[in-house]
Coordinates of C-alpha atoms and ligand atoms in Angstrom, one line a residue:
X193 CA 51.4 84.9 245.2
X194 CA 50.0 81.5 243.5
X195 CA 46.0 81.5 243.6
X196 CA 45.8 78.1 242.2
X197 CA 44.4 76.0 245.0
X198 CA 46.1 72.8 243.9
X199 CA 49.0 75.0 244.3
X200 CA 48.9 76.3 247.7
X201 CA 50.8 74.2 249.5
X202 CA 53.8 75.0 247.0
X203 CA 53.4 78.9 248.7
X204 CA 56.1 78.3 251.4
X205 CA 58.4 78.5 248.4
X206 CA 57.0 81.4 247.0
X207 CA 57.1 83.2 250.6
X208 CA 61.3 81.9 250.7
X209 CA 61.6 83.8 247.1
X210 CA 59.7 86.9 248.2
X211 CA 61.4 87.0 251.6
X212 CA 64.5 87.0 249.8
X213 CA 63.3 89.8 247.6
X214 CA 62.3 92.4 250.9
X215 CA 65.8 91.1 252.4
X216 CA 68.0 92.3 249.6
X217 CA 65.5 95.1 247.8
X218 CA 66.9 97.6 250.3
X219 CA 70.7 96.4 249.4
X220 CA 71.8 99.1 247.0
X221 CA 75.5 98.7 246.4
X222 CA 77.3 97.7 243.6
X223 CA 76.8 99.9 240.2
X224 CA 74.8 99.5 237.0
X225 CA 76.7 98.5 233.9
X226 CA 77.8 101.1 231.4
X227 CA 80.6 100.1 229.0
X228 CA 77.7 99.1 226.7
X229 CA 76.0 102.5 226.7
X230 CA 72.4 101.5 226.4
X231 CA 73.0 99.2 229.8
X232 CA 72.9 102.1 231.4
X233 CA 69.3 102.9 231.4
X234 CA 68.5 100.3 233.4
X235 CA 66.4 100.9 236.7
X236 CA 68.3 99.5 239.3
X237 CA 65.1 98.9 242.0
X238 CA 64.4 96.1 240.2
X239 CA 64.8 92.6 241.4
X240 CA 63.2 89.5 240.4
X241 CA 63.6 85.5 241.2
X242 CA 62.0 83.1 239.7
X243 CA 61.9 79.1 240.3
X244 CA 61.4 76.6 237.5
X245 CA 61.2 72.7 238.9
X246 CA 62.4 70.0 236.7
X247 CA 58.4 69.2 236.6
X248 CA 58.0 72.6 235.2
X249 CA 56.1 74.6 238.0
X250 CA 56.8 77.6 238.6
X251 CA 57.6 80.0 242.0
X252 CA 58.2 83.6 241.6
X253 CA 58.7 86.9 243.6
X254 CA 58.9 90.6 242.4
X255 CA 60.3 91.9 238.6
X256 CA 60.2 88.3 236.4
X257 CA 58.9 89.7 233.4
X258 CA 61.4 92.5 233.4
X259 CA 63.5 92.2 230.0
X260 CA 67.3 92.3 230.0
X261 CA 69.5 91.3 227.8
X262 CA 71.3 88.0 228.5
X263 CA 74.9 88.8 227.9
X264 CA 77.2 86.4 229.1
X265 CA 74.1 84.1 230.1
X266 CA 74.2 83.4 226.9
X267 CA 77.3 81.7 226.8
X268 CA 76.6 78.0 228.0
X269 CA 73.7 77.8 225.8
X270 CA 75.9 78.7 223.1
X271 CA 78.7 76.6 224.1
X272 CA 76.0 73.4 224.2
X273 CA 75.2 74.0 220.5
X274 CA 78.9 74.2 219.5
X275 CA 79.3 71.0 221.8
X276 CA 75.9 69.3 220.4
X277 CA 77.6 70.4 216.9
X278 CA 81.4 68.8 217.1
X279 CA 82.0 66.8 219.9
X280 CA 83.9 67.5 223.3
X281 CA 86.6 66.3 221.7
X282 CA 87.0 68.8 219.1
X283 CA 85.4 71.5 221.2
X284 CA 88.4 71.2 223.4
X285 CA 91.2 71.4 220.6
X286 CA 89.7 74.9 220.3
X287 CA 88.3 76.0 223.5
X288 CA 89.8 74.7 227.0
X289 CA 88.0 74.0 230.2
X290 CA 90.1 75.8 232.7
X291 CA 88.9 78.7 234.9
X292 CA 90.7 81.6 234.0
X293 CA 90.8 83.1 237.3
X294 CA 91.0 86.5 235.3
X295 CA 88.1 88.9 234.0
X296 CA 85.5 88.1 231.3
X297 CA 87.4 90.1 229.2
X298 CA 91.0 89.2 229.7
X299 CA 93.2 87.9 227.1
X300 CA 93.3 84.5 228.8
X301 CA 94.9 82.7 225.8
X302 CA 97.1 79.9 226.1
X303 CA 100.7 81.7 225.2
X304 CA 101.4 78.4 222.9
X305 CA 98.3 77.5 220.5
X306 CA 96.2 80.4 221.4
X307 CA 93.4 79.1 222.7
X308 CA 91.4 80.6 224.9
X309 CA 90.7 79.0 228.2
X310 CA 87.1 78.6 228.8
X311 CA 83.7 79.3 227.1
X312 CA 82.8 81.6 229.7
X313 CA 85.0 84.5 228.9
X314 CA 84.3 86.9 226.0
X315 CA 87.5 85.2 224.1
X316 CA 86.5 81.5 224.4
X317 CA 82.6 82.8 223.7
X318 CA 83.6 84.2 220.6
X319 CA 85.0 81.1 219.5
X320 CA 82.4 79.2 220.7
X321 CA 79.7 81.3 218.4
X322 CA 82.2 81.1 215.6
X323 CA 81.9 77.3 215.8
X324 CA 78.1 76.9 215.8
X325 CA 77.4 75.7 212.4
X326 CA 76.1 77.7 209.7
X327 CA 77.2 79.5 206.3
X328 CA 77.1 82.6 207.6
X329 CA 76.3 85.2 210.6
X330 CA 72.8 85.3 209.7
X331 CA 72.3 81.3 209.5
X332 CA 74.8 80.9 212.6
X333 CA 72.7 83.9 214.6
X334 CA 69.3 82.2 213.3
X335 CA 70.5 78.1 214.9
X336 CA 71.5 80.0 218.3
X337 CA 68.4 81.9 218.4
X338 CA 65.9 79.4 217.8
X339 CA 68.1 76.8 220.2
X340 CA 67.6 79.3 223.3
X341 CA 64.4 79.9 222.5
X342 CA 64.2 75.9 223.0
X343 CA 65.6 76.7 226.3
X344 CA 63.4 79.2 227.0
X345 CA 60.4 77.6 225.7
X346 CA 59.1 80.7 223.7
X347 CA 60.6 83.0 220.8
X348 CA 63.4 84.8 222.3
X349 CA 64.0 88.2 220.1
X350 CA 67.0 90.6 219.3
X351 CA 67.2 93.9 221.5
X352 CA 68.5 96.0 218.6
X353 CA 69.1 99.1 220.8
X354 CA 71.8 97.1 223.2
X355 CA 72.9 95.4 219.7
X356 CA 73.9 98.1 218.3
X357 CA 75.3 100.0 221.3
X358 CA 77.7 97.1 221.5
X359 CA 78.5 97.3 218.0
X360 CA 79.4 100.8 218.1
X361 CA 81.6 100.5 221.2
X362 CA 82.6 97.1 221.8
X363 CA 86.2 97.4 220.5
X364 CA 87.7 95.7 223.2
X365 CA 85.8 92.4 222.1
X366 CA 86.5 93.0 218.4
X367 CA 90.6 93.3 219.7
X368 CA 90.1 90.1 221.2
X369 CA 89.1 88.4 218.0
X370 CA 91.3 90.3 215.6
X371 CA 94.2 88.8 218.5
X372 CA 92.6 85.2 218.1
X373 CA 92.5 85.4 214.0
X374 CA 95.9 86.3 214.1
X375 CA 97.1 83.1 216.2
X376 CA 94.6 81.0 214.0
X377 CA 92.3 80.3 217.4
X378 CA 89.6 81.7 215.3
X379 CA 88.3 80.4 212.4
X380 CA 86.2 82.8 210.5
X381 CA 86.5 86.7 209.8
X382 CA 86.3 88.9 212.7
X383 CA 83.7 91.1 211.6
X384 CA 81.7 88.0 211.1
X385 CA 82.3 86.4 214.7
X386 CA 81.8 89.3 216.8
X387 CA 78.4 90.0 214.9
X388 CA 76.7 86.5 215.7
X389 CA 78.4 87.1 219.9
X390 CA 77.0 90.8 220.2
X391 CA 73.8 89.3 218.6
X392 CA 73.5 86.7 221.2
X393 CA 74.2 88.4 224.1
X394 CA 71.5 91.1 223.1
X395 CA 69.1 88.3 223.2
X396 CA 66.1 89.3 225.4
X397 CA 65.3 87.6 228.6
X398 CA 63.2 88.2 231.4
X399 CA 64.4 86.3 234.9
X400 CA 61.3 83.7 234.5
X401 CA 63.0 83.2 230.8
X402 CA 66.5 82.4 232.7
X403 CA 64.7 80.2 235.4
X404 CA 63.1 78.1 232.2
X405 CA 66.3 77.8 230.6
X406 CA 68.5 76.8 233.9
X407 CA 65.5 74.1 234.8
X408 CA 66.0 72.7 231.1
X409 CA 70.2 72.2 231.8
X410 CA 68.5 70.9 235.5
X411 CA 66.4 68.5 233.8
X412 CA 69.2 66.9 231.6
X413 CA 68.4 69.4 228.6
X414 CA 64.8 68.5 228.2
X415 CA 62.9 71.5 228.5
X416 CA 60.9 71.0 231.2
X417 CA 57.5 73.2 230.8
X418 CA 57.5 72.2 226.8
X419 CA 58.8 68.6 227.1
X420 CA 61.0 69.7 224.3
X421 CA 64.5 67.8 224.4
X422 CA 67.1 70.8 223.1
X423 CA 70.3 69.2 223.9
X424 CA 71.5 65.8 224.3
X425 CA 72.0 64.9 227.4
X426 CA 76.1 64.2 227.6
X427 CA 76.4 67.7 226.1
X428 CA 73.9 68.9 229.1
X429 CA 76.4 67.6 231.8
X430 CA 79.2 69.1 229.8
X431 CA 77.8 72.3 230.1
X432 CA 76.6 71.9 233.7
X433 CA 80.2 70.9 234.7
X434 CA 81.8 74.0 232.9
X435 CA 79.6 76.7 234.5
X436 CA 80.5 74.9 238.1
X437 CA 84.3 76.1 237.5
X438 CA 83.9 78.8 235.3
X439 CA 80.4 80.8 235.4
X440 CA 80.9 83.5 237.7
X441 CA 83.8 85.4 235.9
X442 CA 86.7 85.5 238.4
X443 CA 84.7 84.7 241.6
X444 CA 83.6 81.3 240.2
X445 CA 86.1 79.5 242.6
X446 CA 84.9 81.1 246.0
X447 CA 80.8 80.6 243.9
X448 CA 81.5 77.0 244.3
X449 CA 82.6 76.9 247.4
X450 CA 80.1 79.1 249.0
X451 CA 76.9 78.9 246.6
X452 CA 77.8 75.0 244.8
X453 CA 75.5 75.4 242.2
X454 CA 76.5 75.6 238.5
X455 CA 75.6 79.1 237.6
X456 CA 76.5 81.8 234.7
X457 CA 76.0 85.8 235.2
X458 CA 75.6 88.7 232.7
X459 CA 76.8 92.3 233.0
X460 CA 73.0 93.5 232.6
X461 CA 72.3 92.0 235.6
X462 CA 71.2 88.7 235.4
X463 CA 72.0 85.4 237.2
X464 CA 71.1 82.1 236.5
X465 CA 71.8 79.1 239.1
X466 CA 70.6 75.5 238.9
X467 CA 70.8 72.8 241.1
X468 CA 70.6 69.6 239.0
X469 CA 67.9 67.5 239.1
X470 CA 66.0 69.8 241.3
X471 CA 65.5 73.2 239.4
X472 CA 66.2 76.3 237.4
X473 CA 66.4 79.7 239.2
X474 CA 66.7 83.4 237.4
X475 CA 67.4 86.4 239.2
X476 CA 67.9 90.2 238.1
X477 CA 68.7 92.8 239.3
X478 CA 71.2 95.5 237.1
X479 CA 73.4 96.7 240.1
X480 CA 76.8 94.7 240.0
X481 CA 80.0 93.9 242.4
X482 CA 83.3 94.5 241.2
X483 CA 83.7 91.2 239.1
X484 CA 80.4 92.1 237.4
X485 CA 77.7 89.9 239.5
X486 CA 74.4 91.0 240.6
X487 CA 75.0 92.0 244.0
X488 CA 71.3 91.1 245.0
X489 CA 71.4 88.2 243.3
X490 CA 74.4 86.5 244.5
X491 CA 73.2 87.3 248.0
X492 CA 70.1 85.6 247.3
X493 CA 71.7 82.7 245.9
X494 CA 73.9 82.4 248.8
X495 CA 71.4 82.5 251.7
X496 CA 68.8 80.2 249.0
X497 CA 71.3 77.5 249.2
X498 CA 72.3 77.4 252.5
X499 CA 68.9 77.9 253.9
X500 CA 67.3 74.8 251.4
X501 CA 71.2 72.9 251.4
X502 CA 71.5 73.1 248.1
X503 CA 75.6 72.7 247.7
X504 CA 76.0 70.2 244.8
X505 CA 78.4 68.7 247.2
X506 CA 76.4 68.4 250.0
X507 CA 74.9 64.6 250.5
X508 CA 72.5 63.7 252.9
X509 CA 72.9 60.6 254.9
X510 CA 71.9 57.8 253.1
X511 CA 69.6 55.1 253.7
X512 CA 70.8 51.4 252.8
X513 CA 68.9 49.8 250.2
X514 CA 68.8 46.7 252.2
X515 CA 65.4 46.3 253.6
X516 CA 65.8 42.6 254.7
X517 CA 68.2 39.3 254.3
X518 CA 66.7 35.9 254.7
X519 CA 69.3 33.3 255.5
X520 CA 68.6 29.8 253.1
X521 CA 66.5 27.4 255.4
X522 CA 66.8 24.2 254.5
X523 CA 64.8 24.1 250.7
X524 CA 64.2 27.6 251.0
X525 CA 66.4 30.5 248.9
X526 CA 67.8 33.0 250.8
X527 CA 66.1 36.4 250.1
X528 CA 67.4 39.8 249.5
X529 CA 65.0 42.4 249.6
X530 CA 65.9 45.6 248.2
X531 CA 64.4 49.1 247.8
X532 CA 64.8 52.6 246.5
X533 CA 67.2 53.7 243.9
X534 CA 69.7 51.4 243.6
X535 CA 72.7 52.9 242.0
X536 CA 76.7 51.6 242.7
X537 CA 76.8 52.2 246.6
X538 CA 73.2 50.5 246.7
X539 CA 74.7 47.7 244.7
X540 CA 77.9 47.6 247.0
X541 CA 76.0 47.9 250.0
X542 CA 74.0 45.0 248.9
X543 CA 76.8 42.5 247.4
X544 CA 78.7 43.3 250.7
X545 CA 75.1 42.3 252.9
X546 CA 75.6 38.5 251.6
X547 CA 78.4 37.5 253.8
X548 CA 77.0 35.5 256.0
X549 CA 75.0 33.9 252.9
X550 CA 78.3 33.1 251.6
X551 CA 79.3 32.2 254.6
X552 CA 76.4 29.6 255.4
X553 CA 76.5 27.9 251.6
X554 CA 80.2 27.6 252.0
X555 CA 79.6 25.1 255.3
X556 CA 75.9 23.4 253.8
X557 CA 76.0 21.1 250.7
X558 CA 74.0 22.9 247.9
X559 CA 72.0 23.4 245.4
X560 CA 71.8 26.8 246.8
X561 CA 69.8 29.6 245.5
X562 CA 69.4 33.5 246.0
X563 CA 66.4 35.6 245.1
X564 CA 66.8 39.5 245.0
X565 CA 63.2 40.5 246.1
X566 CA 62.7 44.0 243.7
X567 CA 59.1 44.8 244.7
X568 CA 60.2 48.1 246.6
X569 CA 62.8 49.0 244.4
X570 CA 61.8 51.9 241.7
X571 CA 65.4 51.9 239.6
X572 CA 68.2 50.0 239.0
X573 CA 71.3 52.2 237.7
X574 CA 73.1 50.3 235.1
X575 CA 76.4 50.4 236.9
X576 CA 74.3 48.5 239.5
X577 CA 72.7 46.2 237.0
X578 CA 76.3 45.4 236.1
X579 CA 77.6 44.2 239.5
X580 CA 74.7 42.1 239.9
X581 CA 75.3 40.5 236.6
X582 CA 78.8 39.8 237.8
X583 CA 77.5 38.3 241.0
X584 CA 75.7 36.0 239.3
X585 CA 77.8 34.9 236.9
X586 CA 80.5 34.3 240.4
X587 CA 77.8 32.2 242.0
X588 CA 76.8 29.9 238.7
X589 CA 80.5 29.5 239.3
X590 CA 80.3 27.9 242.4
X591 CA 76.6 26.4 241.8
X592 CA 74.2 29.2 243.3
X593 CA 71.5 30.3 241.1
X594 CA 70.4 34.3 241.4
X595 CA 67.0 35.1 240.8
X596 CA 64.9 38.0 240.7
X597 CA 61.3 38.5 241.9
X598 CA 59.3 41.4 241.1
X599 CA 55.7 41.3 240.9
X600 CA 55.5 44.1 238.6
X601 CA 57.5 42.7 236.2
X602 CA 59.8 45.3 235.4
X603 CA 62.6 43.9 234.1
X604 CA 64.9 45.8 235.8
X605 CA 67.8 43.6 236.2
X606 CA 66.6 42.0 232.6
X607 CA 69.6 39.9 231.8
X608 CA 68.9 37.8 235.0
X609 CA 66.1 35.1 235.3
X610 CA 62.4 35.8 237.1
X611 CA 60.7 33.9 239.5
X612 CA 57.9 34.2 241.8
X613 CA 57.9 35.8 244.6
X614 CA 59.2 34.0 247.4
Ligands
LIG1310 N1 78.5 91.6 225.9 C1 79.2 91.8 226.9 C2 80.7 91.8 226.5 O1 81.2 91.0 226.0 C3 79.2 90.8 227.9 C4 79.7 90.7 228.7 C5 79.0 89.7 230.1 O2 78.2 89.5 230.2 O3 80.3 89.2 231.1 O4 81.5 92.7 226.9

């Protein structure tokens, strides 16, 4: 637990993580993966939870510094790199974005084109890895390692033993790659694609690392601990969307309903989940359920989501941004005073609140003026700005002047004229 006095006030978060750890540590259901023989050596008693906020603060409980291999948790990050290299349209031609509803290592390929269903299953991940720009396996993997290190905020290294173990036994993935090579879905030699894919799976991380990686996704692609921009914002959104629909193997749909957070798990026992604009969480516990997800990590995420109301589609009741509306009075302009972050719905509410003013203007001769008082507004979304600009244009046609008052002159609505606070 934190000993830094500045962080005492955040202790409830560490207490909550510790409670989850204590609640589920005795749960010994599940089996440690053994299809990659080296993974079977993991200690089934390890359980760590690490949370990193988009401000870069970390909270942790349990075994958050135990190393394990990323396995499938590498998939969203490699997909992100391929997206940054090629763009969404080109990537969708090669790898779909549909949940397969099948096991991660199934032959989930489009019957006509051979295109894998999505980048979170092995087939789609092998194609994604092959599309990362680079002259050969070595260069491609180095780009992957560097990018994933950017997400983690530290230099990630290969676990050579796990890599070799999968190299020696991963024939199902080779078979998948040969199949995709035969249909043209895989554009590079099988050995090259498999080498890159097995290496990305064998990158060694801790629960702390994957929490930072999740927090980077939650923070629009900028690592909140190091400040490094790792991927462009639009790529970040696309990756989170695919994680939300396809990230938890063939229980992705139920996960979205129950937990409602974009997530990705791996057969080594890691699970990364994130709450956009809030935090990333990394969990590690090796025993897996029948679908391949860490038993304790899934239970802990369910509770965390319910206790902290984290479901992506949960929307707390919102306040109207309209603080007050002063009706026009003789020579005095009408004043609409707004607050907070004004988005699409906020602008729509603000515009609708003007109905009585417009009725007043219709009955009284002009000239008329409306002032938007933005002193208490913290931001205006581009869509809301466009709505106010359209309002200004419409009002100008009927001889009404719209101006903005902001004592801090932040140019929140830069296209509209400013005036002194009324
Ligand atoms: N390297 C593993 C495989 O391809 C990753 C599987 C996983 O974590 O889902 O079989």
